[in-house]
Backbone as a ProteinNet text record, in pm:
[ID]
protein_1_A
[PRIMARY]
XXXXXXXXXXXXXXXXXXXXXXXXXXXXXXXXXXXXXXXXXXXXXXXXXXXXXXXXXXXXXXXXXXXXXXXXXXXXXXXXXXXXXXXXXXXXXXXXXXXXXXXXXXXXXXXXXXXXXXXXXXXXXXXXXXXXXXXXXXXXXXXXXXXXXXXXXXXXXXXXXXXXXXXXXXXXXXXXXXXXXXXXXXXXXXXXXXXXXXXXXXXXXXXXXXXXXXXXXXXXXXXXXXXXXXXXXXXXXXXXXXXXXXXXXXXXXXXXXXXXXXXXXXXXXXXXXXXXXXXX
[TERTIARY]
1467.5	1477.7	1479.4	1590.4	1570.1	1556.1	1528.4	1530.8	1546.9	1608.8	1682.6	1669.5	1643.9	1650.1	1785.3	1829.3	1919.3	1884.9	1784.8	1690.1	1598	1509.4	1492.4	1464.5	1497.3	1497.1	1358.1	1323.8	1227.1	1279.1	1234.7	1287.4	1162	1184.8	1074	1167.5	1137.2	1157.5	1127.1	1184.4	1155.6	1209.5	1166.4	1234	1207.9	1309.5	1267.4	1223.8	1126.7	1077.8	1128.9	1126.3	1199.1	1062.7	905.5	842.1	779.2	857.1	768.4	855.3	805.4	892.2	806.6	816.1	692.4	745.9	719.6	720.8	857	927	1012.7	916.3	908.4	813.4	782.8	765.5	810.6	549.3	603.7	446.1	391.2	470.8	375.3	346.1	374.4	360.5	210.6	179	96.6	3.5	98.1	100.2	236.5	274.9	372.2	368.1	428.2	444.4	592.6	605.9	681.3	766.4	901.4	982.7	1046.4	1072.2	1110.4	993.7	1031.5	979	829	712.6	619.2	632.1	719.2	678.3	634.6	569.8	543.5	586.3	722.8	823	899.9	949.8	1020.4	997.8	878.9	785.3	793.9	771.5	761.3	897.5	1053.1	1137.6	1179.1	1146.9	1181.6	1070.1	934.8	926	926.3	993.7	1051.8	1171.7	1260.8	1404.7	1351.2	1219.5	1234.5	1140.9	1133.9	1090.5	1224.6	1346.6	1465.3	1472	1403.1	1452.9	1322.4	1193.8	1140.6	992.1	907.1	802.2	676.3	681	562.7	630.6	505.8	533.8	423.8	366.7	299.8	316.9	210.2	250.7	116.3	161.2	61.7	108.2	17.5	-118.7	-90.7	-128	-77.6	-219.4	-195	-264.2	-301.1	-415.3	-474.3	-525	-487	-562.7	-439.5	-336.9	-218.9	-206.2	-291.1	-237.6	-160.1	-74.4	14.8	-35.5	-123.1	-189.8	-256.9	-277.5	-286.5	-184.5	-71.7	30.4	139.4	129.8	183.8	127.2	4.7	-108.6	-59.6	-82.4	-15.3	87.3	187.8	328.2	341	336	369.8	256.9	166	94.5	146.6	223.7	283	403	455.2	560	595.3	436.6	436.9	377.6	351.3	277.8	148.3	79.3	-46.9	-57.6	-149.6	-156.7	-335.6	-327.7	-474	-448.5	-558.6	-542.9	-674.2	-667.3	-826.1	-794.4	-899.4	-880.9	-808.4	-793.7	-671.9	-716.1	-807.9	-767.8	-840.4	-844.5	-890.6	-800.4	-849.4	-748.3	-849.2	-897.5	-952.4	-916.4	-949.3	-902.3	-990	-923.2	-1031.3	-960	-1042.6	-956.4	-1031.4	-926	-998.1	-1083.6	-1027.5	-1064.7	-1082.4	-964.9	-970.1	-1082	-1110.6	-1257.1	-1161.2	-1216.4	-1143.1	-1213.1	-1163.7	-1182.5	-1358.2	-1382.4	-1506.6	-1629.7	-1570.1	-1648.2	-1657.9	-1515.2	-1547.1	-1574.1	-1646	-1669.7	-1816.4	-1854.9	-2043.3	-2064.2	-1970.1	-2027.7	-2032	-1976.7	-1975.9	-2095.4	-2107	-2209.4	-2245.7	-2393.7	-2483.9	-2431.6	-2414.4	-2365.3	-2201.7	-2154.3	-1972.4	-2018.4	-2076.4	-2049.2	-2119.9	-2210.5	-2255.4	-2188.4	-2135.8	-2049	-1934.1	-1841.3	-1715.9	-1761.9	-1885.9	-1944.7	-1958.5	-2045.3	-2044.7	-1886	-1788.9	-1687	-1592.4	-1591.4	-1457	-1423.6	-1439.7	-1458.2	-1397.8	-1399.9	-1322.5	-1216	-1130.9	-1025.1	-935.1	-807.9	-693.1	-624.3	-563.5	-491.1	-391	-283.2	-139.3	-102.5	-25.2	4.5	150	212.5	404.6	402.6	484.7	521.9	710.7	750.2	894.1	849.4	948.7	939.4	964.1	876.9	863.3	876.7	1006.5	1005.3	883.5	920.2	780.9	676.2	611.6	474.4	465.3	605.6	634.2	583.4	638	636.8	495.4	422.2	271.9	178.6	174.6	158.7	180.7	312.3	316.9	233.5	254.4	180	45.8	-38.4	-160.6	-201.1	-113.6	-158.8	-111.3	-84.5	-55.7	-163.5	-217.3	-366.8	-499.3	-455.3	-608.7	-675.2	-723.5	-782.6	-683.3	-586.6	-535.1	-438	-404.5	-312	-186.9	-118.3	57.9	140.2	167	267.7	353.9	397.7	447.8	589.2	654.5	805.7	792.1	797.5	781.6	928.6	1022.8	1158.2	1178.3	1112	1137.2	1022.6	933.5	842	900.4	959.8	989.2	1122	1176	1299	1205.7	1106	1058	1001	966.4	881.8	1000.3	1132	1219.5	1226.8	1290.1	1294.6	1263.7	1080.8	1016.5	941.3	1013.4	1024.9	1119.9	1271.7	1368.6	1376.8	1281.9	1215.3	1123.8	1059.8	971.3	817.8	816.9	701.9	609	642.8	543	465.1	328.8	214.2	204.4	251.3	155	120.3	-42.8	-120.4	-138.6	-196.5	-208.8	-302.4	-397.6	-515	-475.8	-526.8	-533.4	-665.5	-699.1	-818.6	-783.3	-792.6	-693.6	-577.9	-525.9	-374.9	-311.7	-385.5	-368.5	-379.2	-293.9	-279.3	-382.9	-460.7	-587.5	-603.1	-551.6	-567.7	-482.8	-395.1	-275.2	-292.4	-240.5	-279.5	-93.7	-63.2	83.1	79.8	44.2	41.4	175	195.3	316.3	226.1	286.1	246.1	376.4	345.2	439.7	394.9	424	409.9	232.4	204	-7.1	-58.2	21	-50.8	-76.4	-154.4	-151	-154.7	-71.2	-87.4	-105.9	-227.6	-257	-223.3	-100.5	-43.9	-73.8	-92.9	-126.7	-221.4	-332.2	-403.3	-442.1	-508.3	-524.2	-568.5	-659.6	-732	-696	-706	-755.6	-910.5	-930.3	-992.9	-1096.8	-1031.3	-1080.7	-1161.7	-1068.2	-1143.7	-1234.9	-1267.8	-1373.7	-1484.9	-1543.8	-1644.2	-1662.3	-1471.9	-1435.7	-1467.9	-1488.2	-1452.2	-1369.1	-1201.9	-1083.5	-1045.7	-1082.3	-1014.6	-1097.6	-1213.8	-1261.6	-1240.6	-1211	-1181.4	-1062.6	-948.9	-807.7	-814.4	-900.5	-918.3	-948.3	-1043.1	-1071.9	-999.5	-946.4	-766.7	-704.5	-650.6	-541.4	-610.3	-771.8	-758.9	-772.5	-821.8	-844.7	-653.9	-572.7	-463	-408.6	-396.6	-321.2	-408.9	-578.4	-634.4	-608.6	-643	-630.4	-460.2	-403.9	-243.9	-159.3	-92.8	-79.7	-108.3	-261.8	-322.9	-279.8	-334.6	-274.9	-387	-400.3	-484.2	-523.3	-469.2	-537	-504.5	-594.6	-542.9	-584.2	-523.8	-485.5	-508	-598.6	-579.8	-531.9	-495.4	-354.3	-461.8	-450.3	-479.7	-601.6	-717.3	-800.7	-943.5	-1055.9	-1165.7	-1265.3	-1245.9	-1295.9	-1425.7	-1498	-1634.8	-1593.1	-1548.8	-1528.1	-1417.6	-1383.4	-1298.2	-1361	-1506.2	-1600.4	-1626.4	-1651.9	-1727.6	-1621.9	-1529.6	-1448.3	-1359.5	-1370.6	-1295.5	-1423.5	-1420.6	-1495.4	-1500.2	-1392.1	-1309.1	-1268.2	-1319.6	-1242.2	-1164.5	-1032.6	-984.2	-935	-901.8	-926.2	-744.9	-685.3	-561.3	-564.5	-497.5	-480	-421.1	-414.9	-343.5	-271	-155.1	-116.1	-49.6	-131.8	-28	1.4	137.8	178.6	220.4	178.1	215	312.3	436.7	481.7	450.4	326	256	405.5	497.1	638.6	693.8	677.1	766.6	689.8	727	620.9	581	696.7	609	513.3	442.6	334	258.2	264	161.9	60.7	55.9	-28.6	-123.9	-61.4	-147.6	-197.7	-190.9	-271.5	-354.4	-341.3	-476.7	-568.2	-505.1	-627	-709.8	-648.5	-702.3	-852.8	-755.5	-896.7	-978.6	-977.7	-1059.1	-1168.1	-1111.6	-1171.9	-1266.1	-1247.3	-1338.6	-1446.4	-1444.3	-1507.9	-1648.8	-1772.7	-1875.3	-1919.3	-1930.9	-2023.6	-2107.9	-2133.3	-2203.2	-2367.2	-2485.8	-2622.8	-2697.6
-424.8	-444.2	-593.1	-666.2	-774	-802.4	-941.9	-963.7	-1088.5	-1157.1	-1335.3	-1331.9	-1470.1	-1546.1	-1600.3	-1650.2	-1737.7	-1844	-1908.3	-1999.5	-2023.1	-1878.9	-1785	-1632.1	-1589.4	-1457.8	-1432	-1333.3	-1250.6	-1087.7	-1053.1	-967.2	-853.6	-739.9	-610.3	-530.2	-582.3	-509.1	-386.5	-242.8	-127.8	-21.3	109.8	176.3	353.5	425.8	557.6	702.1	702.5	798.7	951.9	937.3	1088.3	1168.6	1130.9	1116.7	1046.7	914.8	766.3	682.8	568.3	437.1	315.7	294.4	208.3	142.7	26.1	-80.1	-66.8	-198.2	-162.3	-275.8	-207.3	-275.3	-204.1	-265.7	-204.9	-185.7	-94	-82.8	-187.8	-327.4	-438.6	-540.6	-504.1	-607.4	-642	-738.5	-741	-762.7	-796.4	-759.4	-718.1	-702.3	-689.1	-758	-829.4	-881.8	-920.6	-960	-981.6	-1134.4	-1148.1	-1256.6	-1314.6	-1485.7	-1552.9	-1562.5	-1538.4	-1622.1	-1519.4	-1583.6	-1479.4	-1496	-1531.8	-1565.2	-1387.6	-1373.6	-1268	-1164.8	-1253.5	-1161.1	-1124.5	-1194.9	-1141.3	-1047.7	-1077.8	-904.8	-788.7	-810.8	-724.2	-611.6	-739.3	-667.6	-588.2	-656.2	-553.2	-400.2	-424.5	-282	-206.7	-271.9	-132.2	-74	-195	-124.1	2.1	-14.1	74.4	214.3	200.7	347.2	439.6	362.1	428.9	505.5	464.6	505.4	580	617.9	720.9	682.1	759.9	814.6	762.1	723.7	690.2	570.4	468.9	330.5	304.9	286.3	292	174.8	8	-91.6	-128.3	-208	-160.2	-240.7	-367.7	-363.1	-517.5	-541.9	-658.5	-770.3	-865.3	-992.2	-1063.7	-1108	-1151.4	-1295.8	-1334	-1470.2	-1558.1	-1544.1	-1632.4	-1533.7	-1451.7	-1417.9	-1253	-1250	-1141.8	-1019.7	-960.5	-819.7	-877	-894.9	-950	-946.2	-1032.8	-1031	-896.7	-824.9	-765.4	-660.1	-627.7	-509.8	-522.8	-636	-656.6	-631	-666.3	-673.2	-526	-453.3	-311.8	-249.7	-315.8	-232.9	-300.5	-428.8	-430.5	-396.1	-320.2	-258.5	-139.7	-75.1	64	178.9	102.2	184.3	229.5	351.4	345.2	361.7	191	142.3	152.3	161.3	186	102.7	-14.1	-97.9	-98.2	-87.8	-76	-80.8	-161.1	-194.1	-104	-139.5	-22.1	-76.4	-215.5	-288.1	-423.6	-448.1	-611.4	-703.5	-841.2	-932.9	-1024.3	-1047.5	-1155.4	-1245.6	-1387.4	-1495.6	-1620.2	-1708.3	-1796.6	-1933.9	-2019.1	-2157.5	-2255.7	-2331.1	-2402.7	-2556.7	-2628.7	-2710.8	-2776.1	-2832.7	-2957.9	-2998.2	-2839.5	-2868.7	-2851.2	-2929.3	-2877.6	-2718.2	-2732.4	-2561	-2576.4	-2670.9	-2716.3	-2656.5	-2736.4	-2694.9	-2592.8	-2554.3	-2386.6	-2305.5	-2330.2	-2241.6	-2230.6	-2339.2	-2394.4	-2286.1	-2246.4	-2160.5	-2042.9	-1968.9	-1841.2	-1801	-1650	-1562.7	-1592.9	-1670	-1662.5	-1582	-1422.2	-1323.4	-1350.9	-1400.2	-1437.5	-1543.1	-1626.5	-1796.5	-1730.5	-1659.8	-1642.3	-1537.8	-1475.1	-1406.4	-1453.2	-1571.4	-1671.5	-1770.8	-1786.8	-1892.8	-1800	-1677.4	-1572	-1534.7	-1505.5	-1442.8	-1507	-1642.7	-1647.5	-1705.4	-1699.7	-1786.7	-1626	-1506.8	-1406.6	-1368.8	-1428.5	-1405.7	-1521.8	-1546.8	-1672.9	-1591	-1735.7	-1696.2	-1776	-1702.8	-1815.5	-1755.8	-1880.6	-1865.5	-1905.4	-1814.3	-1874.4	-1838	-1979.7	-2035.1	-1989.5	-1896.8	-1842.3	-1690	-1622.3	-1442.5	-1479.6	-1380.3	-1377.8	-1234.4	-1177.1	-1014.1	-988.4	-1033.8	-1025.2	-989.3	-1114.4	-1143	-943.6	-948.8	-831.1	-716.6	-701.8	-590.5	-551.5	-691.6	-647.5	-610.2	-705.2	-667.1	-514	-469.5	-303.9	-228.6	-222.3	-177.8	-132.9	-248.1	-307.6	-222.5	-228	-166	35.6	28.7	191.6	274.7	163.5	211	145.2	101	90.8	141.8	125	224.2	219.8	151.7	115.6	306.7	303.8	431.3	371.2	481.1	471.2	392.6	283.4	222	254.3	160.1	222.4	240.3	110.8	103.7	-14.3	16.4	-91.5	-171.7	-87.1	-152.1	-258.4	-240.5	-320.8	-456.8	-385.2	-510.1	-577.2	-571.8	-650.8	-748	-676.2	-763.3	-835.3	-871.3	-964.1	-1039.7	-1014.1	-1120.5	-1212.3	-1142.1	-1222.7	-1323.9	-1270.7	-1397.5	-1485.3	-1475.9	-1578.4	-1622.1	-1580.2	-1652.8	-1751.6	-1718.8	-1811.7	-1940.5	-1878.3	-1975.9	-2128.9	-2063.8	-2148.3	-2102.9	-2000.1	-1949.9	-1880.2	-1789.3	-1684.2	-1765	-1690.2	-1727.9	-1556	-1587.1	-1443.9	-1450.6	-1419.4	-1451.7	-1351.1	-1343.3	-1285.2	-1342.8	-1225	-1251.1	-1093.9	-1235.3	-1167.8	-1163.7	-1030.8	-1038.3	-981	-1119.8	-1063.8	-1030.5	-1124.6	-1106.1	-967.1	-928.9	-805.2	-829.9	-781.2	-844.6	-725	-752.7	-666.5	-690.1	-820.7	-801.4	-867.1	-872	-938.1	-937.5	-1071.7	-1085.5	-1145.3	-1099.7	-1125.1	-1185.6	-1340.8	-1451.6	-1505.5	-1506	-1625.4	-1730.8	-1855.8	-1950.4	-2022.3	-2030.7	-2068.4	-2129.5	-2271.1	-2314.2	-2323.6	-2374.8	-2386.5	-2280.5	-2141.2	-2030	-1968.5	-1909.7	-1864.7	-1719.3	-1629.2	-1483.9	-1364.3	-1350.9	-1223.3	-1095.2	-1076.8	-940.4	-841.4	-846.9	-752.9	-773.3	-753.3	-734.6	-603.1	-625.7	-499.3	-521	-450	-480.1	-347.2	-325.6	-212.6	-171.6	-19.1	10.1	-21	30.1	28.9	-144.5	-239.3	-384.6	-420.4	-344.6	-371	-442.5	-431.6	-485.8	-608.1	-686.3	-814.6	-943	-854.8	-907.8	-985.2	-961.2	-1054	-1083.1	-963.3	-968.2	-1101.9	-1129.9	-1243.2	-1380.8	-1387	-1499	-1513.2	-1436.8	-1468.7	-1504.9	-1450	-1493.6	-1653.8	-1680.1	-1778	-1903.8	-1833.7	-1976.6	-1980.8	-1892.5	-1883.4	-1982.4	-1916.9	-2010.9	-2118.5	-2171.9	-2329.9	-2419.9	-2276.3	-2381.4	-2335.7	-2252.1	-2295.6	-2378.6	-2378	-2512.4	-2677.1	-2652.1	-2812.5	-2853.8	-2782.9	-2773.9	-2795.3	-2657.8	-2618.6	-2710.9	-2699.3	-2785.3	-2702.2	-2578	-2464.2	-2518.7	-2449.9	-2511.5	-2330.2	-2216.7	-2099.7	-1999.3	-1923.8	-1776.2	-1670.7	-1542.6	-1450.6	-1367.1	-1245.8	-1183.9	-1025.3	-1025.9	-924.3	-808.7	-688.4	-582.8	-521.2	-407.8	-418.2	-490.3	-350.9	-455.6	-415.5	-407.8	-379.8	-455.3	-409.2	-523.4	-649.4	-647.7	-765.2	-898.8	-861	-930.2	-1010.3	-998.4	-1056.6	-1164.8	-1135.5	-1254.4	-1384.8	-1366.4	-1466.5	-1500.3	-1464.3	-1516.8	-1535	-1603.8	-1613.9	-1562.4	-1556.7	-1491.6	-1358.3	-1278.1	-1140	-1138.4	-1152.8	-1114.3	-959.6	-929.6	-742.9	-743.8	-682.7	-608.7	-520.4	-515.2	-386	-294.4	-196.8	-106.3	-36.9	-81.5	-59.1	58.1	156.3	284.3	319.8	293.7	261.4	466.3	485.4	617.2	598.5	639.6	620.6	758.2	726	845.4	879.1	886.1	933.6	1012.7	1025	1135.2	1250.1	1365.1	1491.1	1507.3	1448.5	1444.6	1384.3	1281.6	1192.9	1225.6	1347.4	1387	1461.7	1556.5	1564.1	1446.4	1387.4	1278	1219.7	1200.6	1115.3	1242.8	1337	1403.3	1386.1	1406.5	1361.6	1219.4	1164.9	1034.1	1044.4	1075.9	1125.1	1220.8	1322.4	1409.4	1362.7	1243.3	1163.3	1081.7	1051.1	922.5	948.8	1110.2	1189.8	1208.9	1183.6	1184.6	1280.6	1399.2	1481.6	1528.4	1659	1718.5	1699.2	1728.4	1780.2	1855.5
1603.1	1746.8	1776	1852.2	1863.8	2054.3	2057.7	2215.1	2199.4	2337.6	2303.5	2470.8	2498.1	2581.1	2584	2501.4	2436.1	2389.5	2430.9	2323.5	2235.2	2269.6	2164.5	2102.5	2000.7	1964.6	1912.6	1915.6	1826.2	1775.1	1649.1	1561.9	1538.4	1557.6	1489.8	1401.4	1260.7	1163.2	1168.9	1188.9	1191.4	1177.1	1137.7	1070.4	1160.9	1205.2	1252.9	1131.9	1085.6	1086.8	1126.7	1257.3	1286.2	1397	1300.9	1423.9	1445.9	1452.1	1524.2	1421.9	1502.8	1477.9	1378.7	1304.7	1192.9	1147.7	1089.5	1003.7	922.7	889.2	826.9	687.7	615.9	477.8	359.8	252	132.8	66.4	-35.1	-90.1	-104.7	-141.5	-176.7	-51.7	20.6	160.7	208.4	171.9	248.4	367.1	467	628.8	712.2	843.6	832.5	1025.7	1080.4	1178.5	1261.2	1381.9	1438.8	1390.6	1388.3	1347.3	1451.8	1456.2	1519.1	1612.8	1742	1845.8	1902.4	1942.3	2034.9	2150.6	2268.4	2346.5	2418.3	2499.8	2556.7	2623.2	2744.6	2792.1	2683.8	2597.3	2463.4	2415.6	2383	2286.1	2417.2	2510.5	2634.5	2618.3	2604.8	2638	2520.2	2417.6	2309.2	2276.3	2368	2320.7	2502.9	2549.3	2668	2640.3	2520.6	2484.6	2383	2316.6	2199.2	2259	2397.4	2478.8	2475.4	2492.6	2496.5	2344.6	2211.6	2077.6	2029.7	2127.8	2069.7	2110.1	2124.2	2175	2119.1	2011.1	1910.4	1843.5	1853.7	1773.7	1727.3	1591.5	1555.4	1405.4	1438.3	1379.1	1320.7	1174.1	1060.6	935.6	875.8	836.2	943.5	1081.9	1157.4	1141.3	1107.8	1108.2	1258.7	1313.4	1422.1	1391.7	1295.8	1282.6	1325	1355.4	1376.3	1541.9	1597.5	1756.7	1733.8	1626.1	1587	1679	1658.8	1673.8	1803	1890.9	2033.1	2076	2049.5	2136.5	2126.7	2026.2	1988.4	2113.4	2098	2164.8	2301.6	2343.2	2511.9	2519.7	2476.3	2474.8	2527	2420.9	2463.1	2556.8	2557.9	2730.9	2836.2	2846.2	2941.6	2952.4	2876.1	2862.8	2881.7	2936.8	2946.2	2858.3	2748	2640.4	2663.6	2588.9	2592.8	2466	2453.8	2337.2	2277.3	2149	2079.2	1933.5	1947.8	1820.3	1796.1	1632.2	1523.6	1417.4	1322.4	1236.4	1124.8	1046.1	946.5	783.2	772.6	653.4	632	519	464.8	438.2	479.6	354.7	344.8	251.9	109.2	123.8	143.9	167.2	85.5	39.9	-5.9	58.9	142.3	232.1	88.3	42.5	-65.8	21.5	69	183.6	69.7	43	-74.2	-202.1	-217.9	-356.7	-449.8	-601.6	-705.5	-762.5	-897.8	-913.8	-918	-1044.7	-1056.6	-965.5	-821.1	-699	-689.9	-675.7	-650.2	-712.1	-824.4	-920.9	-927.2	-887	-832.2	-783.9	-657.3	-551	-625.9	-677.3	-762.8	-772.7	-750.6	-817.7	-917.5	-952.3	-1121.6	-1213.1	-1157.2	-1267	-1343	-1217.5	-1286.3	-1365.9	-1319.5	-1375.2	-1574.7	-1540.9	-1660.6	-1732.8	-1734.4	-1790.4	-1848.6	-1761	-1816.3	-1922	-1890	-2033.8	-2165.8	-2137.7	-2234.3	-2299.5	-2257.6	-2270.5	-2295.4	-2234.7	-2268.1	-2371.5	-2485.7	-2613.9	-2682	-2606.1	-2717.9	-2674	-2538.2	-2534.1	-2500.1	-2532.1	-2506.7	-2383.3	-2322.1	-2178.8	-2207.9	-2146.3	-2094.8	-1992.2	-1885.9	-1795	-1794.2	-1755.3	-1742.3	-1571.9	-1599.3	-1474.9	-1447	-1507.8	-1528	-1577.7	-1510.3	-1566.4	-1686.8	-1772.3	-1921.2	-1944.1	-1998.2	-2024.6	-2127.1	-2237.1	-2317.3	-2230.1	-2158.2	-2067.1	-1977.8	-1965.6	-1777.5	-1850	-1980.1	-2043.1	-2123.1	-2135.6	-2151.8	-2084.4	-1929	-1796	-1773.3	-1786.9	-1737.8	-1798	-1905.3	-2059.3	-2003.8	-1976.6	-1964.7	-1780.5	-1696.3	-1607.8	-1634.1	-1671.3	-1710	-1760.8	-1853.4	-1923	-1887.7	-1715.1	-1672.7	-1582.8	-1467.6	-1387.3	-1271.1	-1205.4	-1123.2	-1115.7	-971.1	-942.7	-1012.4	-1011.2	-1041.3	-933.1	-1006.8	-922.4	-848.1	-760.5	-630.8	-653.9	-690.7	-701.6	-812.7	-916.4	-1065.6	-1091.4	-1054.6	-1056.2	-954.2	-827.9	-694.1	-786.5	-806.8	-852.2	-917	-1056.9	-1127.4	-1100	-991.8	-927.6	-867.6	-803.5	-720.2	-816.7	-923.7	-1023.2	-1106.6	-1087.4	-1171.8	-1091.5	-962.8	-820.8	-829.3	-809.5	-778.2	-903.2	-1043.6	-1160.7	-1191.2	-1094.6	-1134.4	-1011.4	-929.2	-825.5	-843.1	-982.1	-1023.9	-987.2	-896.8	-822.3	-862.5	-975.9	-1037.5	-1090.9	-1112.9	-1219.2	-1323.7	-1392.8	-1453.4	-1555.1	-1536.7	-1645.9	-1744.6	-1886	-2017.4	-2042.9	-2126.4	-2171.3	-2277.6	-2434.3	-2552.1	-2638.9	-2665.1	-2754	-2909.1	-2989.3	-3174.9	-3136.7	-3063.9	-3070.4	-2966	-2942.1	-2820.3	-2701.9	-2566.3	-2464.2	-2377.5	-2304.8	-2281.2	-2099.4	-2061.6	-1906.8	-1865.8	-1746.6	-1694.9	-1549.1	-1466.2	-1367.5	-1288.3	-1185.5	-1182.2	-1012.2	-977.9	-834.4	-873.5	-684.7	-681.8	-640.3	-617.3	-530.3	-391.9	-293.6	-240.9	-71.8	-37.4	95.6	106	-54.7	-66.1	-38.6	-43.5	-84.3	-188.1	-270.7	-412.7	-331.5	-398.7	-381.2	-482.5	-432.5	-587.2	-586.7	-654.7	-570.5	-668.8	-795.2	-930.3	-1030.2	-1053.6	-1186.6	-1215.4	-1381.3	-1475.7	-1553.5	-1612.3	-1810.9	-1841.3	-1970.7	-2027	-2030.1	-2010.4	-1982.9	-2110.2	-2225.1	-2374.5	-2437.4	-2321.5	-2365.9	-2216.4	-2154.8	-2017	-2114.1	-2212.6	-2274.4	-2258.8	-2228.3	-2305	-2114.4	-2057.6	-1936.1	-1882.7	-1998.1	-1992.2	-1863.1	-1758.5	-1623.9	-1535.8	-1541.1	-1530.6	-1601.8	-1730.9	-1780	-1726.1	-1748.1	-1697.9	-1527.8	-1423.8	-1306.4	-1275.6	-1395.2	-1327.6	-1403	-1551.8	-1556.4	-1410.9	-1388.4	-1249.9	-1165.3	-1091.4	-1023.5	-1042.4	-1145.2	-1193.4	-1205.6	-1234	-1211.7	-1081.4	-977.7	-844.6	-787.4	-779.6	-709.2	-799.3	-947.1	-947.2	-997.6	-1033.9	-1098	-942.3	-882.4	-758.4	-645	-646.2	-515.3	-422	-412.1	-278.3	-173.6	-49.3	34.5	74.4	21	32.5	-88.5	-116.6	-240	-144.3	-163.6	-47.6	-186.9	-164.7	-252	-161.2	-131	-31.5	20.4	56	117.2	55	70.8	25.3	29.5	-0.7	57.2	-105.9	-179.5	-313.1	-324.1	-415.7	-395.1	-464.1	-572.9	-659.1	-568.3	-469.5	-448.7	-333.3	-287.5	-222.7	-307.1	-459.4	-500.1	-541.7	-534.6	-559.1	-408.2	-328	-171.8	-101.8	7.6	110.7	263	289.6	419.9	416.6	481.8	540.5	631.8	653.7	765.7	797.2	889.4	918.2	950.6	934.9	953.1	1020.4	1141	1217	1244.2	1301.1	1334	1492.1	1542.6	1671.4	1712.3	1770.2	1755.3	1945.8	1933.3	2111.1	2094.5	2215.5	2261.8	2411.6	2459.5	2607.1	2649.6	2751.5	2831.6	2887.2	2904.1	3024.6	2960.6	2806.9	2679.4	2662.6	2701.3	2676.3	2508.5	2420.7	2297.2	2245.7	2347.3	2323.9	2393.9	2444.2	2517.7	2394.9	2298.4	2222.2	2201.7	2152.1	2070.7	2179.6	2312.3	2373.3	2417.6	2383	2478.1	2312	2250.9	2073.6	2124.6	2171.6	2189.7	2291.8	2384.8	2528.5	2532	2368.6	2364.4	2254.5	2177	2105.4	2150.7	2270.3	2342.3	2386	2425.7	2516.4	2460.3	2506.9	2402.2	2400	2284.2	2258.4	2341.4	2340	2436.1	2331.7	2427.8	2349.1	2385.3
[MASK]
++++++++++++++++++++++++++++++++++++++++++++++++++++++++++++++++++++++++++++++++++++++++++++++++++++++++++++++++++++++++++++++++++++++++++++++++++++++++++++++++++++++++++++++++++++++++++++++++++++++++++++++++++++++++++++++++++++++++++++++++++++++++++++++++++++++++++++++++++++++++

C-alpha cells in the first residue's frame, strides 16, 4: 500500500491472507515496519485506502523505539479503525556505548565469565568474514542435531548468507572440539549493527560449553574488530539472552478491525467481551 504527497511517499509492505491483511515478511525478520516517510496524514491515508481491501489488518512484530508502533496505532484510529496494540514479543539489545569487549565482558555474569576461562582452552573458533560452504554446511549439520525447531526456509537462508557473504557482511562462526565442529553461530554486521540471527551446539558436546566460547569470539570481534555501536540479538525472550544484552525492547502487535464491515464484527465483540470483567 503506498501513499505520496508528492514529496513524500510511505510504503506498507503487505500481503492478503484472504482473512486479513498482514505483514508482507519472511520467517527470519526480525521486525517488520512502515517504509519511506512517517508523516501522519500519510500513514492516515494509506490505511483508509486499505478499508477498501478488507476488514482485518493485523501488523506484527512492530518496533516503538524509533515511534513505528505509535504512529502506526494512530494512523489507523484515525482512519477509522478499531485498533488494539500489545505486546506480541522481545528484542535483546546490547548499546555498546563505546566499551571495548574487555569492558564488556567485566559486566558479565560471574557464572559466564567463569565458565569461558574454564572452557575455552577445549575448543578452537574461526570466524569467516565471506560465505564458506564448508563453514554453511557444518553450521546446518550442527543445527539439525541440536535443540533448536526445524528450520523455517534453509534454502531462503542460505541465499541470504551468500549475499551478505559476498557483501563482506557475514560473520559465521565455528567452534571445533578434536577437530569436530560442535557449535556455530551465523551474524551479519551492517550500518554498526551486529545481528545475531542463528546459533546451535550439539546437544552431545553441551558439556563443552562451545556455544559460549564461540559467543564471546563474535562479540570480542564485532565490538573491538567491527566497532558496531549495537548487537541485536533478533526476536525472543530466552533466559540466556538476558545475560549477555542489556536492553529489552518489546515488539508489538497492531490488530486494526473496521467496525463498518459486518465481518469484523465477530472479532470485535471477542474483544468487548474480553474487557468485560468477570462476574463474582
Amino acid at each position: 500500500m503506498l501513499a505520496s504527497d508528492g514529496a513524500e511517499t510511505v510504503a506498507l509492505p503487505l500481503t492478503d491472507t484472504g482473512s486479513r491483511i498482514e505483514p508482507l515478511r519472511n520467517w527470519y525478520a526480525f521486525t517488520w515496519r512502515q517504509l519511506g516517510g512517517t508523516g501522519a496524514s500519510l500513514l492516515a491515508a494509506a490505511a483508509r485506502e486499505l478499508r477498501e481491501r478488507g476488514h482485518r489488518v493485523t501488523l506484527w512484530p512492530v518496533p516503538d523505539e524509533d515511534g513505528s508502533a505509535t504512529r502506526l496505532a494512530r494512523a489507523f484510529a484515525d482512519a477509522g479503525w478499531a485498533v488494539r496494540t500489545e505486546p506480541c514479543d522481545h528484542n535483546h539489545v546490547l548499546p555498546v556505548e563505546g566499551r571495548s569487549f574487555a569492558e564488556y565482558w567485566a559486566a558479565r555474569p560471574g557464572q559466564m565469565r567463569t565458565t569461558l576461562k574454564r572452557k575455552a582452552k577445549k575448543v578452537s573458533v574461526e570466524i569467516h568474514d565471506h560465505f564458506d560452504a564448508e563453514a554453511w554446511s557444518a553450521y546446518e549439520t550442527i543445527y539439525n542435531e541440536s535443540w533448536k525447531p526445524e528450520e523455517g526456509d534453509p534454502a531462503l537462508l542460505r541465499k541470504f548468507a551468500e549475499a551478505e557473504g559476498a557483501a563482506g557482511r557475514i560473520r559465521l562462526g565455528i567452534a571445533r572440539a578434536d577437530g569436530e565442529a560442535v557449535a556455530a553461530q551465523f551474524w551479519t554486521v551492517e550500518n554498526g549493527t551486529a545481528y545475531i540471527h542463528k546459533l546451535a551446539h550439539r546437544e552431545s558436546a553441551k558439556p563443552l560449553s562451545a556455544g559460549t566460547t564461540l559467543s564471546a569470539a563474535l562479540f570480542e570481534r564485532v565490538i573491538d574488530v567491527d566497532r558496531v555501536d549495537l548487537v541485536d540479538f533478533g526476536t525472543g525472550n530466552d533466559a540466556y539472552k538476558r545475560d549477555w544484552m542489556e536492553v529489552d525492547r518489546p515488539r508489538y502487535r497492531i490488530d486494526c478491525l473496521d467496525p463498518k464491515q459486518p465481518r469484523a464484527w465477530p472479532a470485535l465483540a471477542k474483544r468487548l467481551l474480553a474487557r468485560k470483567p468477570s462476574a463474582r
